[in-house]
PDB file of C-alpha atoms and ligand atoms in Angstrom:
ATOM      1  CA  MET A  30      -2.881  60.840  20.205  1.00  0.00           C
ATOM      2  CA  GLU A  31       0.043  61.679  18.061  1.00  0.00           C
ATOM      3  CA  SER A  32      -0.549  65.112  16.928  1.00  0.00           C
ATOM      4  CA  LEU A  33       2.159  67.745  16.319  1.00  0.00           C
ATOM      5  CA  ALA A  34       1.478  69.238  19.702  1.00  0.00           C
ATOM      6  CA  HIS A  35       1.376  66.033  21.920  1.00  0.00           C
ATOM      7  CA  LYS A  36       3.138  62.670  22.165  1.00  0.00           C
ATOM      8  CA  GLU A  37       2.088  59.578  24.240  1.00  0.00           C
ATOM      9  CA  LEU A  38       4.080  59.234  27.501  1.00  0.00           C
ATOM     10  CA  ILE A  39       2.085  56.433  29.017  1.00  0.00           C
ATOM     11  CA  SER A  40      -0.100  54.434  26.986  1.00  0.00           C
ATOM     12  CA  ALA A  41      -3.506  52.968  28.053  1.00  0.00           C
ATOM     13  CA  GLU A  42      -2.135  49.472  28.147  1.00  0.00           C
ATOM     14  CA  ARG A  43       0.550  50.347  30.582  1.00  0.00           C
ATOM     15  CA  LEU A  44      -2.011  52.318  32.619  1.00  0.00           C
ATOM     16  CA  GLN A  45      -4.300  49.582  32.920  1.00  0.00           C
ATOM     17  CA  LYS A  46      -1.529  46.965  33.764  1.00  0.00           C
ATOM     18  CA  ARG A  47      -0.025  49.150  36.474  1.00  0.00           C
ATOM     19  CA  ILE A  48      -3.667  50.128  38.065  1.00  0.00           C
ATOM     20  CA  ALA A  49      -4.426  46.327  38.352  1.00  0.00           C
ATOM     21  CA  GLU A  50      -0.982  45.772  40.191  1.00  0.00           C
ATOM     22  CA  LEU A  51      -1.544  48.803  42.498  1.00  0.00           C
ATOM     23  CA  ALA A  52      -5.052  47.713  43.362  1.00  0.00           C
ATOM     24  CA  ARG A  53      -3.647  44.288  44.016  1.00  0.00           C
ATOM     25  CA  GLU A  54      -0.957  45.696  46.638  1.00  0.00           C
ATOM     26  CA  ILE A  55      -3.523  47.793  48.255  1.00  0.00           C
ATOM     27  CA  SER A  56      -5.888  45.131  48.469  1.00  0.00           C
ATOM     28  CA  GLY A  57      -3.209  43.068  50.187  1.00  0.00           C
ATOM     29  CA  ASP A  58      -2.127  45.673  52.530  1.00  0.00           C
ATOM     30  CA  LEU A  59      -5.222  46.509  53.627  1.00  0.00           C
ATOM     31  CA  LYS A  60      -6.885  43.118  53.936  1.00  0.00           C
ATOM     32  CA  GLY A  61      -9.323  42.478  56.703  1.00  0.00           C
ATOM     33  CA  ILE A  62     -10.507  46.072  57.083  1.00  0.00           C
ATOM     34  CA  ASP A  63     -14.303  46.291  57.040  1.00  0.00           C
ATOM     35  CA  LEU A  64     -14.852  49.137  54.897  1.00  0.00           C
ATOM     36  CA  LEU A  65     -12.457  51.446  52.963  1.00  0.00           C
ATOM     37  CA  THR A  66     -13.297  55.072  52.273  1.00  0.00           C
ATOM     38  CA  VAL A  67     -12.010  55.870  48.891  1.00  0.00           C
ATOM     39  CA  VAL A  68     -11.633  59.525  48.428  1.00  0.00           C
ATOM     40  CA  CYS A  69     -11.385  60.694  44.827  1.00  0.00           C
ATOM     41  CA  VAL A  70      -9.862  64.060  44.557  1.00  0.00           C
ATOM     42  CA  LEU A  71     -11.542  65.867  41.695  1.00  0.00           C
ATOM     43  CA  LYS A  72     -11.300  66.760  39.004  1.00  0.00           C
ATOM     44  CA  GLY A  73      -8.055  64.967  37.804  1.00  0.00           C
ATOM     45  CA  ALA A  74      -8.253  61.787  39.624  1.00  0.00           C
ATOM     46  CA  PHE A  75     -11.859  60.760  38.443  1.00  0.00           C
ATOM     47  CA  ILE A  76     -10.910  58.259  35.593  1.00  0.00           C
ATOM     48  CA  PHE A  77      -7.893  56.695  37.777  1.00  0.00           C
ATOM     49  CA  THR A  78     -10.245  56.130  40.620  1.00  0.00           C
ATOM     50  CA  ALA A  79     -13.054  54.707  38.628  1.00  0.00           C
ATOM     51  CA  ASP A  80     -10.476  52.192  37.023  1.00  0.00           C
ATOM     52  CA  LEU A  81      -8.626  51.539  40.510  1.00  0.00           C
ATOM     53  CA  VAL A  82     -11.717  50.705  42.692  1.00  0.00           C
ATOM     54  CA  ARG A  83     -12.872  48.148  39.876  1.00  0.00           C
ATOM     55  CA  HIS A  84      -9.798  46.250  40.780  1.00  0.00           C
ATOM     56  CA  LEU A  85      -9.964  46.334  44.533  1.00  0.00           C
ATOM     57  CA  SER A  86     -10.913  43.457  46.485  1.00  0.00           C
ATOM     58  CA  LEU A  87     -11.945  45.361  49.677  1.00  0.00           C
ATOM     59  CA  PRO A  88     -15.437  46.622  50.623  1.00  0.00           C
ATOM     60  CA  CYS A  89     -15.608  50.245  49.465  1.00  0.00           C
ATOM     61  CA  ARG A  90     -17.464  53.438  49.737  1.00  0.00           C
ATOM     62  CA  ILE A  91     -16.426  56.029  47.291  1.00  0.00           C
ATOM     63  CA  GLU A  92     -16.438  59.759  48.297  1.00  0.00           C
ATOM     64  CA  PHE A  93     -15.328  62.879  46.493  1.00  0.00           C
ATOM     65  CA  ILE A  94     -13.547  66.058  47.318  1.00  0.00           C
ATOM     66  CA  ARG A  95     -12.725  68.994  45.005  1.00  0.00           C
ATOM     67  CA  ALA A  96      -9.204  70.456  45.231  1.00  0.00           C
ATOM     68  CA  SER A  97      -7.822  72.983  42.841  1.00  0.00           C
ATOM     69  CA  SER A  98      -4.724  75.150  42.739  1.00  0.00           C
ATOM     70  CA  TYR A  99      -3.806  75.365  39.054  1.00  0.00           C
ATOM     71  CA  GLY A 100      -7.072  77.003  37.523  1.00  0.00           C
ATOM     72  CA  ASP A 101      -6.268  77.612  33.905  1.00  0.00           C
ATOM     73  CA  ARG A 102      -2.575  77.992  34.617  1.00  0.00           C
ATOM     74  CA  ARG A 103       0.307  75.461  34.014  1.00  0.00           C
ATOM     75  CA  THR A 104       2.065  76.421  37.247  1.00  0.00           C
ATOM     76  CA  SER A 105       0.368  76.007  40.812  1.00  0.00           C
ATOM     77  CA  SER A 106      -1.159  79.204  42.109  1.00  0.00           C
ATOM     78  CA  GLY A 107       0.321  77.950  45.569  1.00  0.00           C
ATOM     79  CA  GLN A 108      -3.374  78.368  47.053  1.00  0.00           C
ATOM     80  CA  VAL A 109      -5.276  75.178  47.340  1.00  0.00           C
ATOM     81  CA  LYS A 110      -9.104  75.641  47.317  1.00  0.00           C
ATOM     82  CA  LEU A 111     -11.098  72.470  48.930  1.00  0.00           C
ATOM     83  CA  GLU A 112     -14.662  71.939  48.780  1.00  0.00           C
ATOM     84  CA  HIS A 113     -17.040  69.130  49.809  1.00  0.00           C
ATOM     85  CA  HIS A 114     -14.710  67.567  52.584  1.00  0.00           C
ATOM     86  CA  GLU A 115     -16.551  69.125  55.428  1.00  0.00           C
ATOM     87  CA  THR A 116     -19.608  66.953  54.618  1.00  0.00           C
ATOM     88  CA  ILE A 117     -17.843  63.514  54.649  1.00  0.00           C
ATOM     89  CA  GLU A 118     -17.456  61.513  58.026  1.00  0.00           C
ATOM     90  CA  PHE A 119     -13.996  60.504  58.360  1.00  0.00           C
ATOM     91  CA  GLU A 120     -13.818  59.946  61.786  1.00  0.00           C
ATOM     92  CA  GLY A 121     -12.781  56.144  62.533  1.00  0.00           C
ATOM     93  CA  GLN A 122     -12.596  55.308  58.905  1.00  0.00           C
ATOM     94  CA  HIS A 123     -10.027  53.563  56.776  1.00  0.00           C
ATOM     95  CA  VAL A 124      -9.322  56.411  54.032  1.00  0.00           C
ATOM     96  CA  LEU A 125      -7.394  55.956  50.739  1.00  0.00           C
ATOM     97  CA  LEU A 126      -6.737  59.126  49.167  1.00  0.00           C
ATOM     98  CA  VAL A 127      -6.551  58.938  45.327  1.00  0.00           C
ATOM     99  CA  GLU A 128      -4.925  61.497  43.186  1.00  0.00           C
ATOM    100  CA  ASP A 129      -3.850  61.819  39.646  1.00  0.00           C
ATOM    101  CA  ILE A 130      -0.639  63.639  40.190  1.00  0.00           C
ATOM    102  CA  LEU A 131       1.739  64.667  42.932  1.00  0.00           C
ATOM    103  CA  ASP A 132       3.675  67.676  41.809  1.00  0.00           C
ATOM    104  CA  THR A 133       4.456  70.459  44.340  1.00  0.00           C
ATOM    105  CA  GLY A 134       3.018  68.426  47.044  1.00  0.00           C
ATOM    106  CA  ARG A 135       0.882  71.232  48.254  1.00  0.00           C
ATOM    107  CA  THR A 136      -2.561  69.806  47.453  1.00  0.00           C
ATOM    108  CA  LEU A 137      -1.964  66.393  48.981  1.00  0.00           C
ATOM    109  CA  SER A 138      -0.386  67.801  52.095  1.00  0.00           C
ATOM    110  CA  ARG A 139      -3.320  70.218  52.592  1.00  0.00           C
ATOM    111  CA  ILE A 140      -5.870  67.435  52.069  1.00  0.00           C
ATOM    112  CA  VAL A 141      -4.135  65.056  54.403  1.00  0.00           C
ATOM    113  CA  THR A 142      -3.628  67.700  57.102  1.00  0.00           C
ATOM    114  CA  GLU A 143      -7.326  68.727  56.744  1.00  0.00           C
ATOM    115  CA  LEU A 144      -8.524  65.077  56.931  1.00  0.00           C
ATOM    116  CA  GLU A 145      -6.509  64.103  59.889  1.00  0.00           C
ATOM    117  CA  GLN A 146      -8.200  66.694  62.053  1.00  0.00           C
ATOM    118  CA  GLN A 147     -11.192  64.365  61.922  1.00  0.00           C
ATOM    119  CA  HIS A 148      -9.092  61.367  63.152  1.00  0.00           C
ATOM    120  CA  PRO A 149      -9.510  58.653  60.556  1.00  0.00           C
ATOM    121  CA  ALA A 150      -8.325  55.324  61.689  1.00  0.00           C
ATOM    122  CA  SER A 151      -5.870  55.145  58.949  1.00  0.00           C
ATOM    123  CA  MET A 152      -5.051  57.102  55.860  1.00  0.00           C
ATOM    124  CA  HIS A 153      -3.091  56.055  52.851  1.00  0.00           C
ATOM    125  CA  VAL A 154      -2.351  57.886  49.631  1.00  0.00           C
ATOM    126  CA  CYS A 155      -2.382  56.528  46.287  1.00  0.00           C
ATOM    127  CA  THR A 156      -1.224  58.801  43.228  1.00  0.00           C
ATOM    128  CA  LEU A 157      -0.958  57.825  39.632  1.00  0.00           C
ATOM    129  CA  LEU A 158       1.860  60.041  38.699  1.00  0.00           C
ATOM    130  CA  ASP A 159       4.669  61.545  40.881  1.00  0.00           C
ATOM    131  CA  LYS A 160       6.888  64.327  39.500  1.00  0.00           C
ATOM    132  CA  PRO A 161       9.355  64.699  42.208  1.00  0.00           C
ATOM    133  CA  SER A 162      11.357  67.370  40.610  1.00  0.00           C
ATOM    134  CA  HIS A 163       8.664  69.880  41.289  1.00  0.00           C
ATOM    135  CA  ARG A 164       8.252  69.323  45.083  1.00  0.00           C
ATOM    136  CA  ILE A 165       7.866  72.450  47.290  1.00  0.00           C
ATOM    137  CA  VAL A 166       6.200  70.791  50.242  1.00  0.00           C
ATOM    138  CA  PRO A 167       7.815  67.336  51.384  1.00  0.00           C
ATOM    139  CA  PHE A 168       5.363  64.494  50.661  1.00  0.00           C
ATOM    140  CA  GLU A 169       5.486  60.946  49.731  1.00  0.00           C
ATOM    141  CA  ALA A 170       2.635  58.904  48.714  1.00  0.00           C
ATOM    142  CA  HIS A 171       2.360  55.105  49.973  1.00  0.00           C
ATOM    143  CA  TYR A 172       1.379  53.936  46.310  1.00  0.00           C
ATOM    144  CA  THR A 173       2.719  55.428  43.021  1.00  0.00           C
ATOM    145  CA  GLY A 174       1.971  54.346  39.747  1.00  0.00           C
ATOM    146  CA  PHE A 175       4.702  56.086  37.653  1.00  0.00           C
ATOM    147  CA  MET A 176       7.445  58.453  38.535  1.00  0.00           C
ATOM    148  CA  ILE A 177       7.511  60.978  35.622  1.00  0.00           C
ATOM    149  CA  PRO A 178      10.048  63.467  34.542  1.00  0.00           C
ATOM    150  CA  ASP A 179       9.566  67.311  34.527  1.00  0.00           C
ATOM    151  CA  HIS A 180       7.007  67.566  31.528  1.00  0.00           C
ATOM    152  CA  PHE A 181       3.399  69.057  31.679  1.00  0.00           C
ATOM    153  CA  VAL A 182       1.274  65.995  31.177  1.00  0.00           C
ATOM    154  CA  VAL A 183      -2.321  65.660  30.142  1.00  0.00           C
ATOM    155  CA  GLY A 184      -4.871  62.828  29.555  1.00  0.00           C
ATOM    156  CA  TYR A 185      -6.478  60.235  31.605  1.00  0.00           C
ATOM    157  CA  GLY A 186      -7.892  62.753  33.778  1.00  0.00           C
ATOM    158  CA  LEU A 187      -5.442  65.628  33.583  1.00  0.00           C
ATOM    159  CA  ASP A 188      -6.093  68.654  31.894  1.00  0.00           C
ATOM    160  CA  ALA A 189      -4.649  71.752  30.172  1.00  0.00           C
ATOM    161  CA  ASP A 190      -7.184  74.575  30.584  1.00  0.00           C
ATOM    162  CA  GLU A 191      -9.821  71.936  31.128  1.00  0.00           C
ATOM    163  CA  GLN A 192      -9.003  70.194  27.876  1.00  0.00           C
ATOM    164  CA  TYR A 193      -7.576  66.458  27.111  1.00  0.00           C
ATOM    165  CA  ARG A 194      -9.068  64.992  30.351  1.00  0.00           C
ATOM    166  CA  GLU A 195     -10.864  62.303  28.156  1.00  0.00           C
ATOM    167  CA  LEU A 196      -7.658  60.844  26.765  1.00  0.00           C
ATOM    168  CA  PRO A 197      -7.091  57.066  27.672  1.00  0.00           C
ATOM    169  CA  PHE A 198      -3.475  57.624  27.861  1.00  0.00           C
ATOM    170  CA  ILE A 199      -0.896  60.192  29.466  1.00  0.00           C
ATOM    171  CA  SER A 200       0.393  62.482  26.805  1.00  0.00           C
ATOM    172  CA  VAL A 201       3.101  65.267  26.900  1.00  0.00           C
ATOM    173  CA  GLU A 202       3.688  68.295  24.954  1.00  0.00           C
ATOM    174  CA  ASN A 203       6.414  67.972  22.093  1.00  0.00           C
TER     175      ASN A 203
HETATM  176  C1  PRP B   7      -3.748  69.063  39.729  1.00  0.00           C
HETATM  177  C2  PRP B   7      -3.883  67.692  40.237  1.00  0.00           C
HETATM  178  C3  PRP B   7      -3.515  67.570  41.616  1.00  0.00           C
HETATM  179  C4  PRP B   7      -2.616  68.693  41.851  1.00  0.00           C
HETATM  180  C5  PRP B   7      -1.114  68.370  41.998  1.00  0.00           C
HETATM  181  O1  PRP B   7      -5.036  69.575  40.406  1.00  0.00           O
HETATM  182  O2  PRP B   7      -5.166  67.058  39.880  1.00  0.00           O
HETATM  183  O3  PRP B   7      -4.751  67.591  42.389  1.00  0.00           O
HETATM  184  O4  PRP B   7      -2.834  69.700  40.872  1.00  0.00           O
HETATM  185  O5  PRP B   7      -0.327  69.425  42.091  1.00  0.00           O
HETATM  186  P1  PRP B   7       0.467  69.860  43.443  1.00  0.00           P
HETATM  187  O6  PRP B   7       1.194  68.545  43.975  1.00  0.00           O
HETATM  188  O7  PRP B   7       1.394  70.830  42.717  1.00  0.00           O
HETATM  189  O8  PRP B   7      -0.577  70.349  44.467  1.00  0.00           O
HETATM  190  P2  PRP B   7      -5.713  71.121  39.858  1.00  0.00           P
HETATM  191  O9  PRP B   7      -5.325  72.089  40.598  1.00  0.00           O
HETATM  192  O10 PRP B   7      -5.102  71.418  38.368  1.00  0.00           O
HETATM  193  O11 PRP B   7      -7.167  70.749  39.591  1.00  0.00           O
HETATM  194  P3  PRP B   7      -7.945  69.547  38.674  1.00  0.00           P
HETATM  195  O12 PRP B   7      -7.539  68.400  39.372  1.00  0.00           O
HETATM  196  O13 PRP B   7      -9.184  70.026  38.791  1.00  0.00           O
HETATM  197  O14 PRP B   7      -7.356  69.861  37.419  1.00  0.00           O
END
């Protein structure tokens, strides 16, 4: 999308190439496990998760949890609301958390703390984007697609007031 308001930051081709690389790395590192519980953090990670799992060469089950803190704002409210995680069995499972963006770190740190209470066998975090300039809670993902500068980004699952999630690339406001 090259409109007056947005310009492309990461093309669809770069996204797909990097996602295939991430999947190869994850598959190699976790080789030998009997089952990987992939946890897609809704809504933003739905497209990334769908593309990533199709490149994994591991037996998977796919689960979904909902985390939200931005609402219709462009800055985090600071309150992370989690839903659906209580109904999923994590004990003894090998878990891969899949996120679209690691920004302040509040969402992932809250999810990891919550899931660890169920004693998974292992937990790894994969984020497509990392915006380290905004970090409030220290957090590092095991797998990162792209480090990005301090821009408000949309597309490929990420929204601005629920719009633009459908774009096949990552876009930034001009
Ligand atoms: C966004 C994004 C991550 C989180 C990252 O979710 O999808 O889950 O914020 O930000 P943080 O590191 O500052 O916590 P959002 O609350 O916008 O919900 P959404 O995924 O439904 O768009």
